[in-house]
Short mmCIF file of C-alpha atoms in Angstrom, two decimals:
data_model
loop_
_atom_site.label_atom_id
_atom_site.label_comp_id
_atom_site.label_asym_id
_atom_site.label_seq_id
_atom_site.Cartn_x
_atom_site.Cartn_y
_atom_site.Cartn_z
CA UNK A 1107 149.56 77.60 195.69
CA UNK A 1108 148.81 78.53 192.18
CA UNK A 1109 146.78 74.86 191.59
CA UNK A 1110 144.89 75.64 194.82
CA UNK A 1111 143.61 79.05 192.98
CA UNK A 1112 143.16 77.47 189.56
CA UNK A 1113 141.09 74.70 191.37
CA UNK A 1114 139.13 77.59 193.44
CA UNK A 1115 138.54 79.29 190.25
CA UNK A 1116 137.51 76.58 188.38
CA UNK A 1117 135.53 75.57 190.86
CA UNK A 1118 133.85 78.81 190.93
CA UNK A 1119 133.06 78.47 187.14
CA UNK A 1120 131.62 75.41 187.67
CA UNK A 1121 129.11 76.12 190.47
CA UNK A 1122 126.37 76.52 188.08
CA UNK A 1123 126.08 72.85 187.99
CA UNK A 1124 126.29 72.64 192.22
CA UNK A 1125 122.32 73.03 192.53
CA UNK A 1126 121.59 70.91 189.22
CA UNK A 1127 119.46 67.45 189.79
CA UNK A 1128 122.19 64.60 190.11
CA UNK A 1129 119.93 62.74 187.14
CA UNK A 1130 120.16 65.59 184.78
CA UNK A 1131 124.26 65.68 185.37
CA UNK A 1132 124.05 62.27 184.23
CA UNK A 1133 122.51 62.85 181.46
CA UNK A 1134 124.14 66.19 180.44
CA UNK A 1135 127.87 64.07 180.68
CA UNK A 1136 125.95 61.13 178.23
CA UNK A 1137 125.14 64.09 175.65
CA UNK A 1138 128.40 65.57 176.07
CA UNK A 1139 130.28 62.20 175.40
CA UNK A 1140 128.24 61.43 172.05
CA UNK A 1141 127.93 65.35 171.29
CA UNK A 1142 130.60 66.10 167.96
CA UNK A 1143 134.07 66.87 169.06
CA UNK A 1144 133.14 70.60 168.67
CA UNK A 1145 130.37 70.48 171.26
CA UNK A 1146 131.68 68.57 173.98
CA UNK A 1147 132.16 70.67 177.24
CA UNK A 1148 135.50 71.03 178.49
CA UNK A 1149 137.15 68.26 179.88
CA UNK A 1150 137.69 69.97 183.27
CA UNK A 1151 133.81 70.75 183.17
CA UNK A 1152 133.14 67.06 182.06
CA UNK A 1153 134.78 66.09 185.37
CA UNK A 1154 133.90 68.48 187.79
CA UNK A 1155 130.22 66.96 187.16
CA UNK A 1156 131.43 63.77 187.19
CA UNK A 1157 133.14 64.52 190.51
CA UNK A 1158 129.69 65.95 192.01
CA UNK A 1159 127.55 63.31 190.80
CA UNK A 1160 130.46 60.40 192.56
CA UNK A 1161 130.10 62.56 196.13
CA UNK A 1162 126.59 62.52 195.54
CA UNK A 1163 125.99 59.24 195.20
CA UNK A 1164 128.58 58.58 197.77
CA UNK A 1165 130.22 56.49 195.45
CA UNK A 1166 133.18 54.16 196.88
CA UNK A 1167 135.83 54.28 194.76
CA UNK A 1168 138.27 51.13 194.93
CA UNK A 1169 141.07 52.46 197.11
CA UNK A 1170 143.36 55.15 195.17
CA UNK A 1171 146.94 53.48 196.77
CA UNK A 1172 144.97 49.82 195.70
CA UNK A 1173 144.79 51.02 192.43
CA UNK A 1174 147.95 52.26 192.05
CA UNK A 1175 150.02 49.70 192.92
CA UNK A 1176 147.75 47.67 190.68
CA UNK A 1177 148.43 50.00 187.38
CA UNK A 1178 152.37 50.43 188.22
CA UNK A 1179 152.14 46.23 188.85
CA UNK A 1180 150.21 45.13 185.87
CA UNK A 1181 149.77 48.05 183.24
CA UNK A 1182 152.93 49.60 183.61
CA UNK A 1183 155.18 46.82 182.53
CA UNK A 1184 152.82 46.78 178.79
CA UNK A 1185 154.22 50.76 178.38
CA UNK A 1186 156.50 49.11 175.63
CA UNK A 1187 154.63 46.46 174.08
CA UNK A 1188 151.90 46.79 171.20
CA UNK A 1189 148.34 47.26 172.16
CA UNK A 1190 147.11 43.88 170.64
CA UNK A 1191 143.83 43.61 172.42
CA UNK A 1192 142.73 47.33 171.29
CA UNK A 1193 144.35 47.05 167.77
CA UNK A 1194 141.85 46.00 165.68
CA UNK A 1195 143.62 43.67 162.78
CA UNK A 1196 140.61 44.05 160.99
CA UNK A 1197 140.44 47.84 161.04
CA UNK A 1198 140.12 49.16 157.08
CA UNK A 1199 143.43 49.47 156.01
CA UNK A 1200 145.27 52.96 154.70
CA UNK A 1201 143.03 54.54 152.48
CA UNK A 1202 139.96 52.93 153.22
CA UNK A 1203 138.02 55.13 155.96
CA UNK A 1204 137.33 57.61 152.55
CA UNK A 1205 136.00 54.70 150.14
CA UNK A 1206 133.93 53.17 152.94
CA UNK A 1207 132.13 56.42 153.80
CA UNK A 1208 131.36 56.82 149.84
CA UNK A 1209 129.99 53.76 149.90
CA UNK A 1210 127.13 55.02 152.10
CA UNK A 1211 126.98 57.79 150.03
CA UNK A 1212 127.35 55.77 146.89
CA UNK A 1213 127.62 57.40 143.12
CA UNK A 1214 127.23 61.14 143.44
CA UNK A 1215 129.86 61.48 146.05
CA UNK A 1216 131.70 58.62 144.43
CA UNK A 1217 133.68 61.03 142.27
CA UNK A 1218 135.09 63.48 145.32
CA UNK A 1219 138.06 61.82 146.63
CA UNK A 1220 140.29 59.06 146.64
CA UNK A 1221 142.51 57.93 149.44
CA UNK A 1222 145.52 55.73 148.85
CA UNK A 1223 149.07 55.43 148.91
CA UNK A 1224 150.51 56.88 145.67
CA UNK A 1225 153.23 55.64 143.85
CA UNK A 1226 156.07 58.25 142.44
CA UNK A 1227 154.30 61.11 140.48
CA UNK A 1228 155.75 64.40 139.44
CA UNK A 1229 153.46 66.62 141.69
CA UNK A 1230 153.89 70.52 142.33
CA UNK A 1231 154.20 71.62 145.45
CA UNK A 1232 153.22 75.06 147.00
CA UNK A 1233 153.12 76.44 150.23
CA UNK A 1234 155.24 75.52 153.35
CA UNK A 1235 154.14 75.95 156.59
CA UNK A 1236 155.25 76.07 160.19
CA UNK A 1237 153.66 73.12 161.33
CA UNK A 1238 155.15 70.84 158.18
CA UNK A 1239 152.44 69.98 155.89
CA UNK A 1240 153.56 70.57 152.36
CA UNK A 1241 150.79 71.10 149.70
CA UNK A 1242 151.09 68.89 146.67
CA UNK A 1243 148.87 68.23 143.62
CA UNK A 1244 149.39 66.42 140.19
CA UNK A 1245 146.96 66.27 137.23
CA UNK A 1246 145.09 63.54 139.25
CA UNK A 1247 145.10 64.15 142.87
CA UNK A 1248 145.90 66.71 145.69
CA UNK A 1249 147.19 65.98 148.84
CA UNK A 1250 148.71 67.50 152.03
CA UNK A 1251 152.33 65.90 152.53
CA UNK A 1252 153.26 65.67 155.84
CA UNK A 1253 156.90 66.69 156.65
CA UNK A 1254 158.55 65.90 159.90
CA UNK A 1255 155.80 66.51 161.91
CA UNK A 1256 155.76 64.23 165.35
CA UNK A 1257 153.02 62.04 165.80
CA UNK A 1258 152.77 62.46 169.62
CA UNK A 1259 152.63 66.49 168.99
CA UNK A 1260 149.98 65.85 167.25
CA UNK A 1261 148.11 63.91 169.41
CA UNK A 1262 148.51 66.00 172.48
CA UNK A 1263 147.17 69.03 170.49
CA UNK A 1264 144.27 67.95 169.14
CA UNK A 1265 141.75 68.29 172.14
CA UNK A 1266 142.71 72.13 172.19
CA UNK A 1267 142.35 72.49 168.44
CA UNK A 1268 140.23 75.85 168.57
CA UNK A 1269 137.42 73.22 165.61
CA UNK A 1270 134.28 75.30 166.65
CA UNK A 1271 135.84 78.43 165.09
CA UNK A 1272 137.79 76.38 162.51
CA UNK A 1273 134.34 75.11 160.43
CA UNK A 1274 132.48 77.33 157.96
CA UNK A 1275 129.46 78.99 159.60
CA UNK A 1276 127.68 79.75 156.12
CA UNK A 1277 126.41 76.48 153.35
CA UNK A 1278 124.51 77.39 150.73
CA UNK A 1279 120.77 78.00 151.44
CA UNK A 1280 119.58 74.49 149.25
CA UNK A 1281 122.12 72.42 151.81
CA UNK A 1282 120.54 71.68 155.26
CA UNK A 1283 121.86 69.22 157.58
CA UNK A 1284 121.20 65.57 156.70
CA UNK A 1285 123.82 63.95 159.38
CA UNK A 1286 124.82 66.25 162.04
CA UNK A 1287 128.57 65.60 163.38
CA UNK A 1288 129.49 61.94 162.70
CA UNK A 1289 132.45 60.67 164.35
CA UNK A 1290 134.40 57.97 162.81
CA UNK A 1291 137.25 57.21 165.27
CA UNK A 1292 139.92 54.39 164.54
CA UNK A 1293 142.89 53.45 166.11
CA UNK A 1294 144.93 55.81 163.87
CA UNK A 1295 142.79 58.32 162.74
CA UNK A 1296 139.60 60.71 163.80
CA UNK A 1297 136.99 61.83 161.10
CA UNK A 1298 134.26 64.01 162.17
CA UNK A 1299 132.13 65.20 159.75
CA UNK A 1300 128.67 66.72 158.91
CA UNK A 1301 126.87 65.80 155.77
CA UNK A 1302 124.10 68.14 154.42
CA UNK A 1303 121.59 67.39 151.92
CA UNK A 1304 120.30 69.15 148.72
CA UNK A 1305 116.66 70.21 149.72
CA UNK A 1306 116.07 71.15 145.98
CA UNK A 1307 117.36 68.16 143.86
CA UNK A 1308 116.07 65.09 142.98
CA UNK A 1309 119.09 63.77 142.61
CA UNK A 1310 121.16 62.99 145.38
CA UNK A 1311 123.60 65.76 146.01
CA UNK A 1312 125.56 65.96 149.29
CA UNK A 1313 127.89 68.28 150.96
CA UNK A 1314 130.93 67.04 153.15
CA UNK A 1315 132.13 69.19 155.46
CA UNK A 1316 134.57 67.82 158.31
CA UNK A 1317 137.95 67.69 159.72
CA UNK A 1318 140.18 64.52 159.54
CA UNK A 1319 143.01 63.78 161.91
CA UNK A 1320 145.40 61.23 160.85
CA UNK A 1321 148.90 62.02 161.79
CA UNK A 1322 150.42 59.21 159.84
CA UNK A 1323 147.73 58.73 157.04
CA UNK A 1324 148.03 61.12 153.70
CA UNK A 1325 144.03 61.90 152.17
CA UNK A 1326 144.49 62.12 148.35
CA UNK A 1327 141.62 63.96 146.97
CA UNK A 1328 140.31 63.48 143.24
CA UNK A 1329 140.84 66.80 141.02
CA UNK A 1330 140.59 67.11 137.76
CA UNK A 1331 143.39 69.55 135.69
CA UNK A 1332 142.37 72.71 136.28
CA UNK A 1333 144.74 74.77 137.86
CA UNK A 1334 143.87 74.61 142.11
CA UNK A 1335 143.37 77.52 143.65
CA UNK A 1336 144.90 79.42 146.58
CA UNK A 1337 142.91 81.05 148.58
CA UNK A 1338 144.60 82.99 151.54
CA UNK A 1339 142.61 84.08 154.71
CA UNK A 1340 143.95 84.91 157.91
CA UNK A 1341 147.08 83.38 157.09
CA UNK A 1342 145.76 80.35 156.34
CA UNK A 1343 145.82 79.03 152.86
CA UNK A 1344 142.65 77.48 151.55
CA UNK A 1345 143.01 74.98 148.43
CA UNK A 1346 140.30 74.90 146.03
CA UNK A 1347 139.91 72.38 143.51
CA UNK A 1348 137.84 70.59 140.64
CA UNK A 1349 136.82 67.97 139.68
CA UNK A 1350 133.99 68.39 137.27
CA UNK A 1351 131.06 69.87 138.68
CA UNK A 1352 132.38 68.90 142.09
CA UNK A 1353 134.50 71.30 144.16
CA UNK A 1354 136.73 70.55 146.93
CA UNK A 1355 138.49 73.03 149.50
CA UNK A 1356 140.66 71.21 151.74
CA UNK A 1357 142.83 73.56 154.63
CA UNK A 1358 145.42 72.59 157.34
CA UNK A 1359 145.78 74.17 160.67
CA UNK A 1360 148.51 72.19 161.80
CA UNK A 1361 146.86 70.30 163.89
CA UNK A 1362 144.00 68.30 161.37
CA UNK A 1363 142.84 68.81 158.07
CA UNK A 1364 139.95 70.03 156.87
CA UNK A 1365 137.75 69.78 154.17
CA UNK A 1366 134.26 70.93 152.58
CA UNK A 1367 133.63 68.68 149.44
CA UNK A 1368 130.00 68.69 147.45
CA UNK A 1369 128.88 70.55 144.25
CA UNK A 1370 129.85 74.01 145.05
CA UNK A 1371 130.62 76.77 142.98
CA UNK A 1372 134.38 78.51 143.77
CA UNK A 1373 132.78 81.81 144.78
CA UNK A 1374 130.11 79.51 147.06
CA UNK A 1375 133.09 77.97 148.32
CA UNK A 1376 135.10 81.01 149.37
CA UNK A 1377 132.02 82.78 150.74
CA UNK A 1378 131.97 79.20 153.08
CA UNK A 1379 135.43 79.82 153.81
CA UNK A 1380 135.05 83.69 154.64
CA UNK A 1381 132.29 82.50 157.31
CA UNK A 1382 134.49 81.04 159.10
CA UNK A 1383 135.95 83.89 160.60
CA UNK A 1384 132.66 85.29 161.05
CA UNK B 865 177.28 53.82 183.56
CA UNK B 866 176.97 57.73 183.72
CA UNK B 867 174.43 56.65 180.59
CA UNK B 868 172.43 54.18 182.78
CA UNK B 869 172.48 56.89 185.49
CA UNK B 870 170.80 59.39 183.62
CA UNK B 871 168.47 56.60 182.34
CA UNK B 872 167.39 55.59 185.28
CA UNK B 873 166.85 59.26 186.78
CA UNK B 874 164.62 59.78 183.78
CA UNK B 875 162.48 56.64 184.72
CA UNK B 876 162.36 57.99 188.15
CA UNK B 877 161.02 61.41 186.72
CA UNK B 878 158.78 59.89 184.47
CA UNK B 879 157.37 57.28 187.49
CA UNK B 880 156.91 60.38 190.00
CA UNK B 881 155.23 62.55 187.17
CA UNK B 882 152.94 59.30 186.69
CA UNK B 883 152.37 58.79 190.07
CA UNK B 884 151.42 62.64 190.51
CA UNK B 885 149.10 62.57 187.80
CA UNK B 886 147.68 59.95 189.12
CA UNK B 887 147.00 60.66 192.57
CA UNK B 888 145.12 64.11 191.47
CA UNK B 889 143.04 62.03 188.89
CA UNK B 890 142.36 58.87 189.64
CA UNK B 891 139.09 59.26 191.41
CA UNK B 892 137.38 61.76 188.91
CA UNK B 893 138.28 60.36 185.89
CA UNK B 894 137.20 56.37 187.63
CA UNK B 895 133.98 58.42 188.73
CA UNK B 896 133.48 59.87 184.66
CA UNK B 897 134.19 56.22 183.23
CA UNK B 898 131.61 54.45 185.79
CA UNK B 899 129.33 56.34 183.68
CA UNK B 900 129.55 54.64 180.89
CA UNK B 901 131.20 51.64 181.68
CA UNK B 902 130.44 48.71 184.54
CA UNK B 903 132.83 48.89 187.54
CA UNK B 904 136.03 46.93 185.99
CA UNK B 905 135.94 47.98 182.75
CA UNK B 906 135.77 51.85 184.03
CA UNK B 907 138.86 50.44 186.31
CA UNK B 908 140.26 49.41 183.11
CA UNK B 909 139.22 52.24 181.01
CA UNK B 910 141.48 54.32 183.40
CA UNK B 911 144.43 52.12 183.75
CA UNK B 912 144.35 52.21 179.93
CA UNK B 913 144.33 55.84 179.90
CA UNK B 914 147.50 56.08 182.04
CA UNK B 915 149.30 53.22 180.38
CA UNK B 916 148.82 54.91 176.71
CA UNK B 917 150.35 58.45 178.85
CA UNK B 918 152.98 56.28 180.06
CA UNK B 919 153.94 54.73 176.42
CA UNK B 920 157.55 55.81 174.93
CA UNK B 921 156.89 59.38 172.93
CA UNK B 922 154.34 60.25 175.03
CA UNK B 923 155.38 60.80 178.34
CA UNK B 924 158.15 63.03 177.30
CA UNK B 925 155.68 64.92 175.72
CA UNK B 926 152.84 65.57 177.79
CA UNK B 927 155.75 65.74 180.98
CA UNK B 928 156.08 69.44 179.15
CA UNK B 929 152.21 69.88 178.45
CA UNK B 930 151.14 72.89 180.26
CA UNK B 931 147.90 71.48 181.58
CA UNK B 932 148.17 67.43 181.09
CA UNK B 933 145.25 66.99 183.15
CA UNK B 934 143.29 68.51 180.20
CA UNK B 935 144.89 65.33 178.23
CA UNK B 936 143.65 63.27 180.62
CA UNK B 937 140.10 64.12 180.84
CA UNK B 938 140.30 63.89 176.72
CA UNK B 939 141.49 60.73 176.84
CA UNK B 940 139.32 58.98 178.75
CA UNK B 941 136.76 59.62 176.26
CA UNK B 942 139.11 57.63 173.94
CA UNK B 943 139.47 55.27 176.31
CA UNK B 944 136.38 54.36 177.38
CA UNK B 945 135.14 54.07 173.43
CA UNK B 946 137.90 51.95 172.90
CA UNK B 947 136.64 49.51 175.28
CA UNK B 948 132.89 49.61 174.21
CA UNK B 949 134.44 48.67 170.75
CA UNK B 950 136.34 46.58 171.92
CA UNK B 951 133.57 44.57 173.44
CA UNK B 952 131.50 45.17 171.39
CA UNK B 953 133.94 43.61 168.52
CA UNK B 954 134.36 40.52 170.97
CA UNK B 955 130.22 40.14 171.67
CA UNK B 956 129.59 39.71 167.90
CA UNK B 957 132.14 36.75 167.39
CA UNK B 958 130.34 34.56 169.69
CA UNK B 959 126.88 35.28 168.48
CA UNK B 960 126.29 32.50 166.15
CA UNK B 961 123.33 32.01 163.83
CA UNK B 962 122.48 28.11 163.01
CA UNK B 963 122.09 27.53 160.21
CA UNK B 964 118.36 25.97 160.38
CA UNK B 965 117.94 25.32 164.43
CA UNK B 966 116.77 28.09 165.94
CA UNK B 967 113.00 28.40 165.74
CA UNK B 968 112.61 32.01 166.37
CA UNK B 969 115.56 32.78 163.75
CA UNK B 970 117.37 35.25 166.29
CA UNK B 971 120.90 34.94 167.13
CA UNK B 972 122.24 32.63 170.17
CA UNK B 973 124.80 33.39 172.78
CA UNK B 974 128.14 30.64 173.05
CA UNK B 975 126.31 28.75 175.23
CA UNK B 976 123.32 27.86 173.57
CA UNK B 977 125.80 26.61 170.36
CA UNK B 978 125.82 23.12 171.12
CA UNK B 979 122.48 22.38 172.31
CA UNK B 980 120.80 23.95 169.45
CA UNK B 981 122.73 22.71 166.05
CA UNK B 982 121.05 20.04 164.16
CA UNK B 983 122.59 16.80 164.44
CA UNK B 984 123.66 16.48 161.08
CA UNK B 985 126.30 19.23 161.67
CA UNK B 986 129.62 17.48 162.74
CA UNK B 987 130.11 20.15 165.72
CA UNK B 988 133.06 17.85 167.27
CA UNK B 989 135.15 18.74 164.08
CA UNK B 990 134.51 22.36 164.55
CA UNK B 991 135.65 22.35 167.96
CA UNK B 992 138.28 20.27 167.60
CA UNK B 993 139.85 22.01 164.23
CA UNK B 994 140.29 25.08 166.16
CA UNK B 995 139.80 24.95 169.76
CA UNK B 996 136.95 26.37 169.38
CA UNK B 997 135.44 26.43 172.60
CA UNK B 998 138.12 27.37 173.91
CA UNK B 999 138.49 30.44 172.56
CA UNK B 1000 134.26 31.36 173.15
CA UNK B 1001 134.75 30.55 176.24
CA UNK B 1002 137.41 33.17 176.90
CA UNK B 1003 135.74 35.60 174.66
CA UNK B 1004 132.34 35.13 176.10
CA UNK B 1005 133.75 36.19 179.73
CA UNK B 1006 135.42 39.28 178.04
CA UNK B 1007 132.47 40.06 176.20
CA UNK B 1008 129.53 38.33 177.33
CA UNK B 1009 129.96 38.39 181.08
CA UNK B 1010 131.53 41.91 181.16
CA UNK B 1011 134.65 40.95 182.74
CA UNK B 1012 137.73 43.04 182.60
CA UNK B 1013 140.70 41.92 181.23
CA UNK B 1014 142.49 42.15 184.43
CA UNK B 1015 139.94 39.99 186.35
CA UNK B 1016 140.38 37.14 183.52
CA UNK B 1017 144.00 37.54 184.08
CA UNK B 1018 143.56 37.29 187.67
CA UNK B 1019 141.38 34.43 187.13
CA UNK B 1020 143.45 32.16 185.10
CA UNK B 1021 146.83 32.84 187.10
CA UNK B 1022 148.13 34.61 184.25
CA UNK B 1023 150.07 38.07 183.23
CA UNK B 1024 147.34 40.40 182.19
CA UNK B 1025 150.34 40.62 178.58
CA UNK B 1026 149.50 36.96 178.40
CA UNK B 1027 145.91 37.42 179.26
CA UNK B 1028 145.05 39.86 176.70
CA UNK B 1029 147.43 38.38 173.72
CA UNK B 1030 145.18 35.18 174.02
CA UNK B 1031 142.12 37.14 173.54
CA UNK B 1032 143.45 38.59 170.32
CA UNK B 1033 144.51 35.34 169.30
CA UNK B 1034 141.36 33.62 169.88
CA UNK B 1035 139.68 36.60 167.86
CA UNK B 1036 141.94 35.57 165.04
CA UNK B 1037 140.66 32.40 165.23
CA UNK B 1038 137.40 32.86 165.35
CA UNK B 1039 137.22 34.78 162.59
CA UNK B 1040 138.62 32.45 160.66
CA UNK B 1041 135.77 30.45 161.90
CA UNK B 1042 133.16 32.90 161.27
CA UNK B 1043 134.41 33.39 157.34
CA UNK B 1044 134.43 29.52 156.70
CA UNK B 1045 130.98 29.45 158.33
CA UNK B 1046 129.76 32.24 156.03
#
């Protein structure tokens, strides 16, 4: 009874789209899929159009019981055998999603952070949260350790990760948008990130800002030795850190991690992270 | 046995959870992936997407998701840009550039390969060193003629397991091809 009123309802909220040309549905669902992960409709929405547009077209759909009996016959038996066909071998290895961007933005970003696999360093750690991820940092690098924290969790959480309200609203006025919302997406790991320009250099200056899921992968970021700073807003803590003239502020919110990276100063940097809340 | 009892009662769950999910969904998510995809691979795009919710980890978790269906209409995002990559991975191993034969210096597809290499290029070494044709041939009807990797299965009397472990091999190898040609 109660799915019967959800799907009422929902189909209530939907019937905006009921009196929409079948053509401009299409298109609407083609945006949507290669909008940024923080501007895609719902995935209810997505296919309650897609639904419409099918009855419109009077689409026949190979039969449901046909398919079944097909997935429970063919696909069901690979449940517990490794996805060779979709695992690219040739996919950049741990640490090199970071290094491969940079190289697009070679030399100035060059500098911001490093991603590999450290060996043993004495690191201090600070900050413990809920959802597992450790903060650590040495003279060298900082990093988010992640501690007991299931994979699968992970992955069923991260389409209702609340990212619109997650990303600073504010960049500094010389920053406008150079790349809006790029989407890396491996096997392993999501990066979506937006890279801004400096309007008033001559000198290429660029500002990161982005979220990163990779529930087995560990993002080291360079710093230099000045101390990192904590900065706590609504009970979330924010890391700053240097390196040089560059400034990076990297968060968790148990789901991803996030991160603003360019040449910032700290108070920029906290007013970036205040307008997120905004 | 009491063990293998419970086991099998889970299985059972899991199956009828599966099966649930999949009655509700199959036709809007098939209808979302026909979108973007031709009519088997938007088939496969969604068989995909319920295999991955069906693998080990997974199922237990999303069994106690409070709106899985949300998961699934995600997913198939996921899945349908894993196949696009997928093929699109697969289309540029059997594109092939010789090395001085084609007059309008674009790329050729498999089937042009033979025809169009100079003579002076010992081709029957290349195919023969590692089955070669072979291997386009079964790429090129994965990537080139669109088919699904069920219908290929289907087509060569063979588990789709089988079907699809021979396409990764044959990318293996023709990669290893590709390099030595570079």
């Amino acid at each position: 009874m109660k799915n019967i009123e959800e799907k009422e309802q929902q189909n209530n909220n939907y019937s905006r789209f009921d009196t929409m040309d079948t053509e401009v549905l299409a298109d609407l669902l083609k945006a949507d899929f290669d909008a940024p992960p923080t501007e895609q409709m719902a995935a209810d929405e997505a296919l309650y159009i897609a639904h419409l547009i099918a009855e419109r077209k009077g689409m026949q759909h190979k039969d449901l019981t046909a398919a079944k009996e097909e997935f429970f016959a063919q696909y069901y038996p690979l449940k517990d055998e490794r996805d060779v066909l979709y695992e690219d071998e040739e996919k950049p290895a741990a640490g090199v999603i970071k290094l491969s961007r940079l190289r697009r933005w070679a030399g100035a970003v060059a500098a911001m952070f490093l991603v590999m696999i450290c060996g043993s360093v004495t690191a201090f750690a600070l900050g413990y949260d809920p959802f597992g991820f450790k903060a650590m940092w040495n003279d060298d690098v900082f990093w988010f350790e992640n501690e007991n924290v299931a994979e699968e969790m992970q992955n069923l959480v991260l389409p209702y990760a609340d990212v619109e309200n997650l990303l600073p609203k504010w960049v500094p006025a010389r920053y406008e948008v150079y790349e809006d919302a790029l989407t890396d997406e491996y096997d392993d790991h999501i990066d979506a990130y937006v890279v801004y320009a400096n309007t008033e250099s001559a000198e290429e200056d660029i500002l990161h800002v982005g979220i990163l899921y990779w529930p087995n992968g560990t993002t080291h970021y360079y710093k230099d030795s000045k101390e990192v700073v904590v900065y706590t807003l609504n009970d979330t803590d924010f890391y700053i850190m240097f390196d040089k003239d560059w400034t990076n502020v990297v968060w968790h919110n148990g789901r991803a991690e996030y991160y603003i990276m360019g040449r910032i100063t700290e108070k920029e940097a906290k007013k970036m992270i205040k307008s997120i809340y905004e | 046995m009491k063990l293998h009892d419970d086991d099998a009662d889970l299985r059972q769950k899991q199956r009828a959870f599966i099966e649930n999910l999949y009655d509700k969904n199959y036709r809007d998510l098939l209808a979302y992936a026909l979108l973007f995809l031709s009519e088997a691979d938007a088939e496969e795009a969604v068989q995909n997407l319920f295999l991955d919710a069906c693998r080990p980890g997974k199922i237990e978790l999303l069994m106690q998701h409070p709106k899985p269906e949300a998961w699934l209409g995600q997913g198939i995002k996921f899945s349908i840009s894993k196949i696009k990559r997928s093929k699109q991975q697969f289309a540029r191993l059997v594109q092939y550039v010789p090395p001085y034969g084609d007059p309008d210096g674009g790329t050729r597809g498999i089937e042009a390969i033979a025809d169009e290499r100079p003579p002076d290029i010992d081709v029957d070494t290349l195919y023969e060193d590692l089955a070669l044709h072979k291997d386009f041939q079964l790429v090129k009807r994965y990537a080139v003629d669109g088919k699904s990797t069920r219908e290929i299965a289907q087509e060569d009397g063979v588990s789709l397991a089988t079907c699809r472990k021979r396409l990764a091999r044959a990318r293996e190898r023709l990669r290893k091809i590709m390099k030595t040609e570079k």
